[in-house]
Each structure stands twice: as C-alpha cells, then as structure tokens.
Coordinates of C-alpha atoms in Angstrom, one line a residue:
M1 CA 15.1 -4.3 -22.3
N2 CA 11.5 -3.1 -21.8
Q3 CA 11.8 0.0 -19.6
D4 CA 8.2 -0.3 -18.3
N5 CA 8.6 -3.9 -17.2
N6 CA 11.5 -2.8 -14.8
I7 CA 9.5 0.0 -13.2
F8 CA 7.6 -0.8 -10.0
Y9 CA 4.7 1.3 -8.7
S10 CA 3.7 2.3 -5.2
K11 CA 0.6 0.7 -3.7
I12 CA -2.4 1.9 -1.9
L13 CA -4.5 -0.2 0.5
L14 CA -7.9 1.2 -0.3
F15 CA -9.7 -0.8 2.4
G16 CA -8.6 -3.3 5.1
E17 CA -6.3 -1.3 7.3
Y18 CA -6.3 -2.9 10.8
S19 CA -9.5 -4.9 10.1
V20 CA -7.6 -7.5 8.1
I21 CA -5.9 -8.5 11.3
Y22 CA -9.4 -9.9 12.3
N23 CA -9.9 -11.4 8.8
S24 CA -11.9 -8.8 7.1
M25 CA -11.6 -8.3 3.4
G26 CA -9.0 -6.0 1.9
L27 CA -8.5 -4.2 -1.4
S28 CA -5.0 -3.0 -2.6
I29 CA -4.2 -1.3 -5.8
P30 CA -1.0 -0.2 -7.6
Y31 CA -0.5 3.5 -7.9
S32 CA 1.7 4.7 -10.7
H33 CA 2.0 8.3 -9.6
F34 CA 5.0 7.1 -7.4
R35 CA 7.4 4.5 -8.8
G36 CA 10.9 3.1 -8.6
E37 CA 13.5 1.1 -10.6
L38 CA 16.9 -0.4 -10.1
D39 CA 19.8 1.5 -11.6
F40 CA 23.5 2.1 -11.2
I41 CA 25.2 5.1 -9.8
G42 CA 27.0 7.1 -12.6
R43 CA 25.3 5.5 -15.6
D44 CA 24.8 8.8 -17.4
K45 CA 21.8 9.5 -15.2
Y46 CA 21.2 12.7 -13.3
T47 CA 20.0 11.9 -9.8
D48 CA 20.4 12.8 -6.2
L49 CA 23.8 11.2 -5.4
T50 CA 23.4 11.4 -1.7
F51 CA 20.1 9.5 -2.0
A52 CA 21.7 7.0 -4.4
R53 CA 24.6 6.2 -2.1
E54 CA 22.3 5.8 0.9
S55 CA 20.1 3.4 -1.2
N56 CA 23.2 1.5 -2.3
K57 CA 24.2 1.1 1.4
L58 CA 20.7 -0.2 2.2
L59 CA 20.9 -2.7 -0.7
R60 CA 24.2 -3.9 0.6
L61 CA 22.7 -4.7 4.0
F62 CA 19.6 -6.2 2.3
A63 CA 21.8 -8.5 0.1
D64 CA 23.8 -9.7 3.1
H65 CA 20.5 -10.4 4.9
L66 CA 19.2 -12.4 1.9
K67 CA 22.4 -14.4 1.7
K68 CA 21.9 -15.6 5.2
I69 CA 18.2 -16.4 4.7
L70 CA 18.9 -18.3 1.4
L71 CA 21.3 -20.6 3.3
E72 CA 18.4 -21.6 5.6
K73 CA 15.3 -21.5 3.4
D74 CA 14.2 -23.2 0.2
L75 CA 12.4 -20.8 -2.2
P76 CA 10.0 -21.9 -5.0
F77 CA 12.4 -20.3 -7.5
G78 CA 16.1 -19.7 -7.8
F79 CA 17.5 -16.4 -6.7
E80 CA 20.9 -15.2 -8.0
I81 CA 22.2 -13.8 -4.7
Y82 CA 25.8 -13.5 -5.9
D83 CA 24.8 -11.6 -9.0
F84 CA 22.8 -9.3 -6.7
L85 CA 25.9 -8.8 -4.4
K86 CA 28.2 -8.1 -7.4
D87 CA 25.8 -5.5 -8.8
V88 CA 25.6 -3.8 -5.4
E89 CA 29.4 -3.6 -5.4
K90 CA 29.1 -1.9 -8.8
G91 CA 26.8 0.8 -7.4
L92 CA 23.3 -0.7 -7.7
F93 CA 20.6 1.5 -6.1
F94 CA 16.8 1.9 -6.1
E95 CA 15.9 5.1 -7.9
S96 CA 12.5 5.9 -6.3
T97 CA 10.0 8.7 -6.0
I98 CA 7.9 6.7 -3.5
P99 CA 8.0 8.6 -0.2
Q100 CA 9.3 6.5 2.7
G101 CA 7.2 6.1 5.8
F102 CA 4.0 7.2 4.1
G103 CA 2.3 3.9 3.7
L104 CA 2.7 3.7 -0.1
G105 CA 4.9 0.6 -0.3
S106 CA 8.4 2.0 -0.8
S107 CA 10.0 -1.2 0.6
G108 CA 7.5 -3.3 -1.2
A109 CA 8.4 -1.8 -4.6
L110 CA 12.1 -2.3 -3.9
V111 CA 11.6 -6.0 -3.0
A112 CA 9.5 -6.6 -6.1
A113 CA 12.2 -5.0 -8.3
V114 CA 15.0 -7.1 -6.7
V115 CA 13.0 -10.4 -7.0
D116 CA 12.1 -9.6 -10.6
K117 CA 15.7 -8.9 -11.6
Y118 CA 17.4 -11.7 -9.7
G119 CA 14.8 -14.3 -9.3
E120 CA 15.5 -17.0 -11.9
S121 CA 14.5 -20.6 -12.3
G122 CA 10.9 -21.3 -11.6
L123 CA 9.9 -17.6 -11.3
S124 CA 8.3 -17.4 -14.7
Q125 CA 5.8 -20.2 -13.6
L126 CA 4.9 -18.2 -10.5
K127 CA 4.2 -15.1 -12.6
R128 CA 1.0 -16.9 -13.7
K129 CA -1.6 -15.2 -11.5
T130 CA -3.3 -18.3 -10.1
K131 CA -4.5 -18.4 -6.5
N132 CA -1.9 -20.9 -5.5
N133 CA 0.9 -18.9 -7.1
I134 CA -0.2 -15.7 -5.5
L135 CA -0.2 -17.3 -2.0
R136 CA 3.3 -18.8 -2.7
M137 CA 4.7 -15.4 -3.9
K138 CA 3.1 -13.7 -0.8
E139 CA 4.9 -16.1 1.5
V140 CA 8.3 -15.5 -0.3
F141 CA 7.8 -11.7 -0.3
S142 CA 7.0 -11.7 3.4
V143 CA 10.4 -13.3 4.1
F144 CA 12.2 -10.8 1.9
E145 CA 10.4 -7.7 3.2
S146 CA 10.9 -8.7 6.8
F147 CA 14.3 -7.1 6.5
F148 CA 12.7 -3.7 6.4
H149 CA 9.9 -4.1 9.0
G150 CA 10.8 -7.0 11.2
T151 CA 7.7 -8.8 10.1
S152 CA 5.7 -8.5 6.9
S153 CA 2.5 -9.9 5.4
G154 CA 4.2 -9.9 2.0
L155 CA 1.1 -8.0 0.5
D156 CA 2.9 -4.8 -0.4
P157 CA 5.6 -6.3 -2.5
L158 CA 3.1 -8.8 -4.0
N159 CA 0.9 -5.9 -5.1
C160 CA 3.9 -4.0 -6.5
Y161 CA 5.0 -7.1 -8.3
V162 CA 1.8 -8.2 -10.0
K163 CA 0.9 -4.5 -10.8
S164 CA -2.8 -5.3 -10.5
P165 CA -5.5 -4.7 -7.9
L166 CA -5.6 -7.5 -5.3
L167 CA -8.7 -8.6 -3.4
I168 CA -8.0 -10.2 0.0
E169 CA -11.0 -12.4 0.7
N170 CA -9.2 -13.7 3.8
K171 CA -5.6 -14.7 4.7
N172 CA -5.8 -17.7 2.5
D173 CA -7.7 -16.4 -0.5
I174 CA -6.1 -13.5 -2.4
K175 CA -6.8 -12.9 -6.1
V176 CA -6.3 -10.4 -8.9
V177 CA -9.4 -8.3 -9.7
N178 CA -10.4 -5.5 -12.0
L179 CA -12.0 -2.3 -10.7
P180 CA -15.1 -1.4 -12.8
D181 CA -15.3 1.8 -14.7
N182 CA -17.9 3.8 -12.9
T183 CA -19.2 5.9 -15.7
N184 CA -22.2 7.0 -13.6
L185 CA -19.9 8.7 -11.1
D186 CA -19.4 11.7 -13.4
N187 CA -16.8 13.8 -11.6
G188 CA -16.1 11.4 -8.8
A189 CA -12.6 10.6 -7.5
I190 CA -10.4 8.9 -5.1
F191 CA -7.6 11.1 -3.8
L192 CA -4.7 11.3 -1.3
V193 CA -4.2 13.9 1.3
N194 CA -0.7 14.5 2.6
S195 CA -0.2 14.9 6.4
G196 CA 3.3 16.2 5.8
K197 CA 5.0 13.8 8.2
P198 CA 6.1 10.1 8.0
R199 CA 5.0 7.4 10.4
K200 CA 6.0 4.0 11.7
T201 CA 3.4 1.2 11.3
G202 CA 4.5 -1.1 14.1
P203 CA 3.8 1.1 17.2
L204 CA 0.3 2.0 15.8
V205 CA -0.6 -1.6 15.2
D206 CA 0.5 -2.4 18.8
I207 CA -1.8 0.4 20.1
F208 CA -4.7 -1.1 18.1
L209 CA -4.1 -4.6 19.3
D210 CA -3.7 -3.5 22.9
K211 CA -6.9 -1.5 22.8
A212 CA -8.8 -4.5 21.2
K213 CA -7.4 -6.8 23.9
N214 CA -8.4 -4.5 26.9
D215 CA -11.5 -2.7 25.7
N216 CA -14.4 -5.0 25.2
I217 CA -16.6 -2.3 23.6
F218 CA -13.9 -1.5 21.0
Y219 CA -13.3 -5.2 20.4
Q220 CA -17.0 -5.8 19.8
S221 CA -17.2 -2.8 17.5
I222 CA -14.5 -4.2 15.3
H223 CA -16.8 -7.2 14.5
D224 CA -20.1 -5.4 14.6
K225 CA -19.2 -2.3 12.6
F226 CA -15.6 -2.0 11.4
I227 CA -15.5 -5.3 9.5
P228 CA -19.0 -5.1 8.0
F229 CA -18.5 -1.5 6.8
T230 CA -15.1 -2.4 5.3
N231 CA -16.5 -5.5 3.5
N232 CA -19.5 -3.7 2.3
C233 CA -17.4 -0.9 0.8
I234 CA -15.2 -3.4 -1.1
Q235 CA -18.1 -5.5 -2.4
A236 CA -20.1 -2.4 -3.5
L237 CA -17.0 -0.9 -5.2
L238 CA -16.3 -4.0 -7.1
K239 CA -19.9 -4.2 -8.3
G240 CA -20.0 -0.6 -9.2
D241 CA -22.8 0.0 -6.8
I242 CA -22.0 3.6 -6.0
K243 CA -24.9 4.4 -3.6
T244 CA -24.2 1.4 -1.4
F245 CA -20.5 2.2 -1.5
F246 CA -20.9 5.8 -0.3
D247 CA -23.5 4.8 2.3
N248 CA -21.0 2.4 3.9
L249 CA -18.0 4.7 3.3
K250 CA -19.7 7.4 5.3
Q251 CA -20.3 5.0 8.2
L252 CA -16.7 3.7 8.0
S253 CA -15.3 7.3 8.1
A254 CA -17.4 8.1 11.2
Y255 CA -16.3 4.8 12.8
Q256 CA -12.6 5.6 12.3
H257 CA -13.1 9.1 13.6
E258 CA -14.7 7.8 16.8
F259 CA -12.7 4.6 17.5
L260 CA -9.3 5.3 15.7
A261 CA -9.0 9.0 16.4
R262 CA -5.4 8.5 17.6
M263 CA -4.4 7.4 14.1
I264 CA -5.8 10.5 12.4
P265 CA -3.0 13.1 12.0
E266 CA -3.9 16.3 14.0
S267 CA -3.1 18.5 11.0
L268 CA -5.9 16.8 9.0
R269 CA -8.5 16.3 11.7
G270 CA -10.3 19.5 10.6
V271 CA -10.8 18.5 7.0
W272 CA -11.8 15.0 8.0
E273 CA -14.6 16.5 10.2
Q274 CA -15.6 19.0 7.5
G275 CA -16.2 16.1 5.1
M276 CA -18.4 14.4 7.7
K277 CA -20.3 17.6 8.2
T278 CA -20.9 18.6 4.6
D279 CA -21.0 15.0 3.1
D280 CA -19.2 16.4 0.0
Y281 CA -16.4 13.9 0.6
N282 CA -15.5 11.2 3.0
M283 CA -12.1 10.4 4.4
K284 CA -10.5 7.3 5.9
L285 CA -7.1 6.0 7.0
C286 CA -4.6 5.0 4.3
G287 CA -2.7 2.1 5.9
S288 CA -1.9 2.6 9.6
G289 CA -2.5 6.4 9.7
G290 CA -0.6 8.4 12.3
G291 CA 1.0 10.4 9.5
G292 CA 1.7 9.7 5.8
Y293 CA -1.3 10.0 3.6
L294 CA -5.1 9.8 4.2
L295 CA -7.6 8.6 1.6
G296 CA -10.5 10.6 0.4
F297 CA -13.5 9.8 -1.8
T298 CA -15.9 12.2 -3.5
K299 CA -18.7 12.4 -6.0
D300 CA -17.5 15.8 -7.1
Y301 CA -13.8 16.2 -7.4
D302 CA -13.8 19.8 -8.6
R303 CA -15.9 21.0 -5.6
T304 CA -13.8 18.9 -3.2
Q305 CA -10.5 20.2 -4.6
A306 CA -11.7 23.8 -4.2
Q307 CA -12.7 23.1 -0.5
F308 CA -9.2 21.7 0.3
A309 CA -7.6 24.6 -1.5
E310 CA -9.5 27.0 0.8
N311 CA -8.0 25.1 3.7
K312 CA -4.5 25.3 2.0
V313 CA -4.3 21.5 1.8
E314 CA -3.1 19.8 -1.4
I315 CA -4.8 16.7 -2.6
I316 CA -3.4 14.2 -5.2
P317 CA -5.9 12.3 -7.4
V318 CA -5.6 8.5 -7.4
Y319 CA -8.6 7.9 -9.7
N320 CA -10.7 10.5 -11.4
S321 CA -13.7 9.2 -13.4
S322 CA -13.8 12.4 -15.5
A323 CA -10.1 12.1 -16.6
G324 CA -9.4 11.1 -20.2

C-alpha cells in the first residue's frame, strides 16, 4: 500500500469566494501542510483517542446517510457501502490535522478519502482528469458532502481528490491547471493568517445573498468590480504576470474591505488595513471569512513576516518562491 496515495490534503480557495455564485472564475489549490487519512483505532498508532472516537461516530452517521442515498441514486461508479459500514464497526476514523470550521476543506478531504477507498467499479476511469470526468466527479462529491453542509458544490472534495490546482472557468467548465514558477518574484509568498476562531459558511453566504438582493449599489459592484478583479487576478497569476496580478489584488483587497467588511474577523482588521496602507502585502478572504483563515500575498515574505511578528500575529506560508 502506497502511504502517500492514501493521504488527502486540505484545500485553499485562492480566488472566487462569493463571486463564483455569480459565475466568476475561481482557483483552488491543494495544501499539504494540513492532511488526513483513514485509519483504525488501536492499530499500534499513537493518537488522540477522544478525537478518534468522535470521528468514528461521525463516520457511522455518514455511512448510514450514504446507505440511504445509494438506494435512491445511481453513481457513475460502484461504491462498497457494506465494506465501509463493516470498517466503521471495526473502528475506522479519519486521522486529520485539518482544522474544522476554518475553510480548509476538512470534510472535503474526508469525503475524498472515503470515495478513494470504497469507490470501486468504474472509478479508475473517472480518475482520468478529463473535463467530463471532473464534472461527473464534482456532481458525485456534492451528493456525498451534502451530509456535512446540507448543500455542497462538490469542489472541496474534488480538489482534495485530484490533488491538483483547479481552475473554475464557470460552473460547467472546470479543469486541472499548473501554477507557474514565478522566479522573478524573488522572496514573494502566499500565506495564511489565523483568526483563532472557527466559522460557519452558510449564514455568511446568506448575508451576502441578502445584501446583493436588497442593495442595488452592492449588486452592481459585484459585476463591475468584484468579478473583474477576481478574474484578472486569476488570469495574471496563471500567466505569471506579477505586476498585473498585484495591481488587481490591491483593488480586490480594498473592495472586500469596503463591501465585505462584515466577513473580516475583527482580530485581523488592523493587519488588513496596515497592508493596504503600506502596500507591503495585501490580504483577502479565504473562503467565506468570518473566522478561520485569511489569505495574504507579498513580494517580500521576510519583511511581511517581521511586520506580523510585531503585531504578535503568526502567519503560515502556503507558497514561498525563495524556498528550496
């Protein structure tokens, strides 16, 4: 058994939070700093037993949920639900370092791991990363992950499953892409900033949709500013056009500070505004905001890290062009 193949990483939605609702582009990447894998309680492995038992209880509920779904729906591959149920009885749990409620795809990684282990006939064909297969897998994953969120786009488990960056051109066009090596960025980096508190996505999305419905200025700004800034950031990043990328990122950060202020955790509002003022780094939401992590981008990671240290805020690098 190849250990690495059974490990599933967290994910980060670099761009597209909220705006994808109105059909903007989106860009999601796997993030190996946090990860998870299926294991059994008591298999000569030191772990947090309380966490393991709670995870096993959750998997039991998930398996019962899937059993009901599989009686009603046809999947494009076979799923060994009874093997899954038997393993849950034997103490199966999801050993994970992915923080829950922080927008990094904890449930997505779990779903990807379960599908990979218990998905059988026809699944190997779907592993070929064609556009049609990706859309079919997204649909299946949305059904599976709905257990955790009520509704799901399926993008999180899809990203965790394929372990590659995904470009969302629109709802019906998703493809695997490679991020270019920006050797001209010197000490630049993408980093996470921890707000220190979890959040729930659903209520925040409801707030966004309600505001868009009742505030004409906000609704127009989504189409005139939010979507263009988002799309331009993605296109420039994929081309390695650093100047255009940071020009649009600065505008995107300012837009979110003005129009999505409620989604910025109060504890991080000061460092967000400091970045806008100094232009040493730029921050944006990571997923729905409200808590969890925020994303930061800088051309000089050492300088930025020192500034955050002065504010006693820890940052975690996602990508550092000077590393290695």
